[in-house]
C-alpha positions as a printed Julia matrix, in Angstrom:
287×3 Matrix{Float64}:
 -40.93   -4.51  -19.25
 -39.07   -1.16  -19.99
 -35.61   -2.24  -18.82
 -34.09    1.21  -19.24
 -36.69    2.83  -16.87
 -36.26   -0.16  -14.5
 -32.54    0.29  -14.54
 -32.79    3.97  -13.53
 -35.25    3.35  -10.86
 -33.21    0.4    -9.4
 -29.95    2.5    -9.28
 -31.82    5.46   -7.69
 -33.24    3.38   -4.9
 -29.84    1.89   -4.12
 -28.14    5.28   -4.2
 -30.87    6.62   -1.86
 -30.11    3.82    0.6
 -26.42    4.84    1.17
 -25.14    7.8     3.08
 -21.7     9.32    2.34
 -20.39    8.17    5.7
 -21.55    4.63    4.96
 -18.99    4.42    2.11
 -16.13    6.49    3.57
 -16.97    9.81    2.06
 -16.97   13.2     3.83
 -20.43   14.87    3.68
 -19.92   18.58    3.42
 -22.81   20.58    4.87
 -26.01   19.39    6.31
 -28.45   20.27    3.62
 -28.65   17.79    0.79
 -31.34   17.94   -1.97
 -31.37   14.2    -2.43
 -31.44   11.31    0.02
 -28.38    9.09    0.01
 -25.45    9.48   -2.39
 -25.33   12.0    -5.09
 -24.55   10.9    -8.66
 -21.16   12.42   -8.6
 -20.39   10.71   -5.31
 -21.46    7.31   -6.77
 -19.43    7.91   -9.95
 -16.42    8.8    -7.82
 -16.67    5.61   -5.87
 -17.16    3.44   -9.01
 -14.23    5.19  -10.93
 -16.44    6.36  -13.87
 -17.31    9.71  -15.1
 -20.37   11.56  -13.84
 -21.6    12.03  -17.34
 -21.32    8.29  -18.05
 -23.02    7.22  -14.87
 -25.83    9.77  -15.49
 -26.42    8.4   -18.98
 -26.52    4.95  -17.48
 -28.97    5.9   -14.84
 -31.15    7.68  -17.44
 -31.17    4.7   -19.77
 -29.06    6.44  -22.44
 -26.17    4.12  -22.32
 -26.36    0.47  -23.14
 -23.83   -2.41  -23.2
 -21.89   -1.48  -20.11
 -18.95   -3.65  -19.65
 -18.59   -6.24  -16.8
 -15.92   -4.07  -15.24
 -18.09   -1.0   -15.01
 -21.05   -2.98  -13.72
 -18.91   -4.67  -11.15
 -17.47   -1.31  -10.06
 -21.03    0.15   -9.68
 -22.21   -2.89   -7.86
 -19.31   -2.61   -5.38
 -19.91    1.13   -4.86
 -23.56    0.39   -4.21
 -22.73   -2.61   -2.01
 -25.08   -4.83   -4.02
 -25.6    -8.44   -3.05
 -24.86  -11.19   -5.68
 -28.54  -11.39   -6.52
 -28.76   -7.56   -7.0
 -25.53   -7.67   -9.08
 -27.1   -10.2   -11.43
 -30.21   -8.05  -11.5
 -28.21   -4.99  -12.47
 -26.61   -6.9   -15.39
 -30.05   -8.11  -16.61
 -31.36   -4.57  -16.7
 -28.19   -2.87  -18.0
 -27.7    -5.4   -20.8
 -30.94   -7.02  -21.85
 -30.81   -9.52  -24.64
 -30.38   -7.93  -28.05
 -30.78  -11.03  -30.17
 -34.16  -11.94  -31.64
 -36.23  -13.23  -28.8
 -38.4   -16.21  -28.88
 -42.06  -15.68  -28.0
 -42.72  -16.12  -24.31
 -43.95  -19.61  -23.54
 -47.55  -20.22  -23.42
 -49.3   -21.81  -20.47
 -47.59  -25.14  -20.02
 -47.92  -28.06  -17.76
 -45.61  -30.16  -15.57
 -44.06  -33.21  -17.07
 -45.63  -36.5   -16.37
 -42.43  -37.69  -14.67
 -42.6   -34.59  -12.36
 -46.14  -35.34  -11.46
 -45.31  -38.92  -10.56
 -42.28  -37.67   -8.53
 -44.38  -35.27   -6.4
 -47.16  -37.77   -6.0
 -44.6   -40.23   -4.5
 -43.43  -37.66   -1.92
 -45.51  -39.05    0.94
 -45.48  -36.57    3.91
 -43.73  -33.79    1.86
 -45.82  -30.87    0.57
 -44.73  -30.21   -3.02
 -45.75  -27.73   -5.7
 -44.61  -27.13   -9.21
 -44.39  -23.53  -10.33
 -43.52  -21.93  -13.62
 -41.44  -18.84  -13.84
 -44.6   -16.67  -13.49
 -45.42  -18.46  -10.2
 -48.45  -20.18  -11.75
 -49.17  -23.53  -10.07
 -48.74  -26.22  -12.6
 -49.18  -29.15  -10.19
 -49.21  -30.07   -6.51
 -49.51  -33.15   -4.43
 -52.31  -33.65   -2.03
 -50.34  -32.33    0.94
 -48.95  -29.35   -1.06
 -52.49  -28.4    -2.01
 -53.78  -28.86    1.57
 -50.94  -26.69    2.94
 -51.08  -23.61    0.64
 -54.49  -23.64   -0.97
 -56.92  -26.13    0.59
 -59.72  -23.66   -0.03
 -59.27  -23.99   -3.85
 -60.27  -26.99   -5.98
 -57.64  -29.71   -6.07
 -57.78  -29.75   -9.91
 -57.29  -25.98  -10.28
 -53.74  -26.31  -11.72
 -55.22  -28.43  -14.58
 -57.25  -25.46  -15.84
 -54.88  -22.99  -17.46
 -57.41  -20.15  -17.57
 -57.91  -20.33  -13.8
 -54.62  -21.63  -12.43
 -53.65  -20.46   -9.02
 -50.78  -18.02   -8.94
 -48.88  -17.87   -5.64
 -48.2   -14.07   -6.05
 -51.8   -13.22   -6.88
 -53.0   -15.4    -3.97
 -50.66  -13.81   -1.47
 -51.74  -10.28   -2.28
 -55.28  -10.65   -3.38
 -56.73  -13.7    -1.61
 -57.83  -13.15    1.98
 -57.45  -16.86    2.77
 -53.87  -16.88    1.74
 -53.13  -13.77    3.61
 -54.5   -15.36    6.86
 -52.18  -18.4     6.29
 -49.06  -16.42    7.06
 -48.65  -14.95   10.61
 -45.72  -12.77    9.23
 -47.49  -11.61    6.13
 -45.39   -8.45    5.6
 -42.24  -10.69    5.66
 -43.71  -13.17    3.29
 -44.89  -10.31    0.97
 -41.27   -8.85    0.96
 -39.93  -12.29    0.03
 -42.5   -12.74   -2.72
 -41.81   -9.33   -4.35
 -38.04   -9.92   -4.18
 -38.44  -13.22   -6.09
 -40.77  -11.58   -8.6
 -38.26   -8.86   -9.21
 -35.62  -11.47  -10.03
 -38.0   -13.16  -12.51
 -39.03   -9.95  -14.11
 -35.39   -8.78  -14.59
 -34.42  -12.15  -16.07
 -37.33  -12.2   -18.48
 -38.08   -8.65  -19.51
 -39.91   -9.86  -22.66
 -42.43  -11.94  -20.8
 -45.68  -10.04  -21.44
 -47.73  -12.19  -19.04
 -45.24  -11.69  -16.31
 -45.4    -7.84  -16.9
 -49.27   -8.11  -16.85
 -49.11   -9.84  -13.51
 -46.97   -7.03  -12.04
 -49.32   -4.46  -13.48
 -52.44   -6.2   -12.11
 -50.97   -6.53   -8.61
 -49.76   -2.9    -8.68
 -53.28   -1.71   -9.53
 -55.16   -3.87   -7.16
 -52.89   -3.92   -4.15
 -51.29   -0.68   -2.59
 -49.01   -2.86   -0.45
 -47.65   -4.68   -3.47
 -47.12   -1.33   -5.31
 -45.21    0.13   -2.37
 -42.94   -2.89   -2.13
 -42.42   -3.12   -5.83
 -41.22    0.52   -5.95
 -38.42   -0.3    -3.47
 -36.89   -2.63   -5.97
 -36.13   -5.63   -3.46
 -34.07   -8.23   -5.22
 -33.33  -11.72   -3.78
 -33.61  -15.3    -4.92
 -35.54  -16.83   -2.13
 -34.69  -20.44   -2.95
 -34.65  -21.76    0.61
 -35.39  -20.73    4.16
 -38.17  -21.09    6.8
 -41.75  -20.09    6.66
 -44.33  -19.77    9.38
 -47.93  -20.84    8.74
 -51.16  -20.63   10.79
 -53.11  -23.28    9.03
 -56.91  -23.36    9.46
 -56.94  -27.16   10.09
 -53.81  -27.79   12.16
 -52.69  -24.48   13.53
 -49.17  -23.21   13.69
 -46.46  -24.74   11.48
 -42.78  -23.82   11.12
 -41.47  -25.35    7.89
 -38.21  -25.29    5.96
 -38.66  -24.92    2.23
 -36.43  -25.41   -0.83
 -37.02  -24.37   -4.44
 -35.17  -26.23   -7.05
 -35.19  -25.51  -10.76
 -36.21  -28.43  -12.97
 -33.82  -29.08  -15.92
 -35.1   -28.58  -19.54
 -38.55  -27.44  -18.3
 -38.66  -23.84  -19.44
 -38.11  -22.39  -16.02
 -40.27  -24.62  -13.91
 -39.41  -24.98  -10.18
 -40.21  -27.59   -7.55
 -41.12  -26.14   -4.23
 -40.9   -28.48   -1.24
 -41.63  -28.11    2.36
 -40.47  -30.08    5.41
 -40.45  -29.94    9.28
 -37.71  -30.59   11.75
 -37.9   -34.19   12.9
 -39.65  -34.63   16.26
 -40.99  -31.13   16.26
 -44.6   -30.05   16.84
 -44.62  -28.92   13.18
 -43.77  -32.42   12.06
 -46.74  -33.76   14.09
 -48.99  -31.0    12.69
 -47.84  -31.86    9.15
 -48.69  -35.57    9.68
 -52.05  -34.56   10.99
 -52.75  -32.39    8.05
 -51.91  -35.24    5.77
 -54.57  -37.39    7.54
 -57.09  -34.6     7.8
 -56.77  -33.38    4.18
 -57.76  -36.71    2.77
 -61.33  -36.34    4.15
 -61.68  -32.48    4.62
 -60.48  -31.55    1.15
 -61.93  -34.56   -0.7
 -64.13  -33.57   -3.66
């Protein structure tokens, strides 16, 4: 990924989202050639020279200090996730980089762990959102239309990003598909900024940009947010509506693997539907 181009695009989208009156500046005149803040206005707020900020936005200045990045982040009102993303883009690693990891697999202990999670849908993802493993309920919840052994075949592994944007079955699974799409792109932006040298991750972004106009439009807005927990709505083809909490936790010493788990509020209709799915999946999705 070209971090200099990404940095300029990210800063411009954030400048465009702020008006002078939003940050306490007086807007003189009603005709402005650019949406949002001008470069000189942002530089004034951040306490840096216009020339320096312009070079930074154009990718001509590298190694900006923490102080400068913090000042720009405050001026742009960036969230903590966006601030970290700004740092990744402005100061990508300069040391010799190790090759991006090849297709891996979940550790045997991780597989045993998720297999023991009775009643809890669980999915193991790598940093590119490839599915490395799932337990039967995790498979039934998010991809029952795919073979249960699909994660075991690296060349055809499901990818949750690709499924969401290119698989009609997955699209129908989410009643609020636009919201789920925004959440997915926000997470993918975080991953791409943290791993700019990951060729396969860049290829995934390129594929989705070419094949899905909705993805391309969302990607161009530079949403950035670590979506590690929250609530998701499903409309499952077997059990109907589900409202599930989710948690994503990073597994230590795994090269960026994450464990995604879902759960329902005790006593809720969603908990009953999840129990029903666990029973139905045994026979409906059996090979």
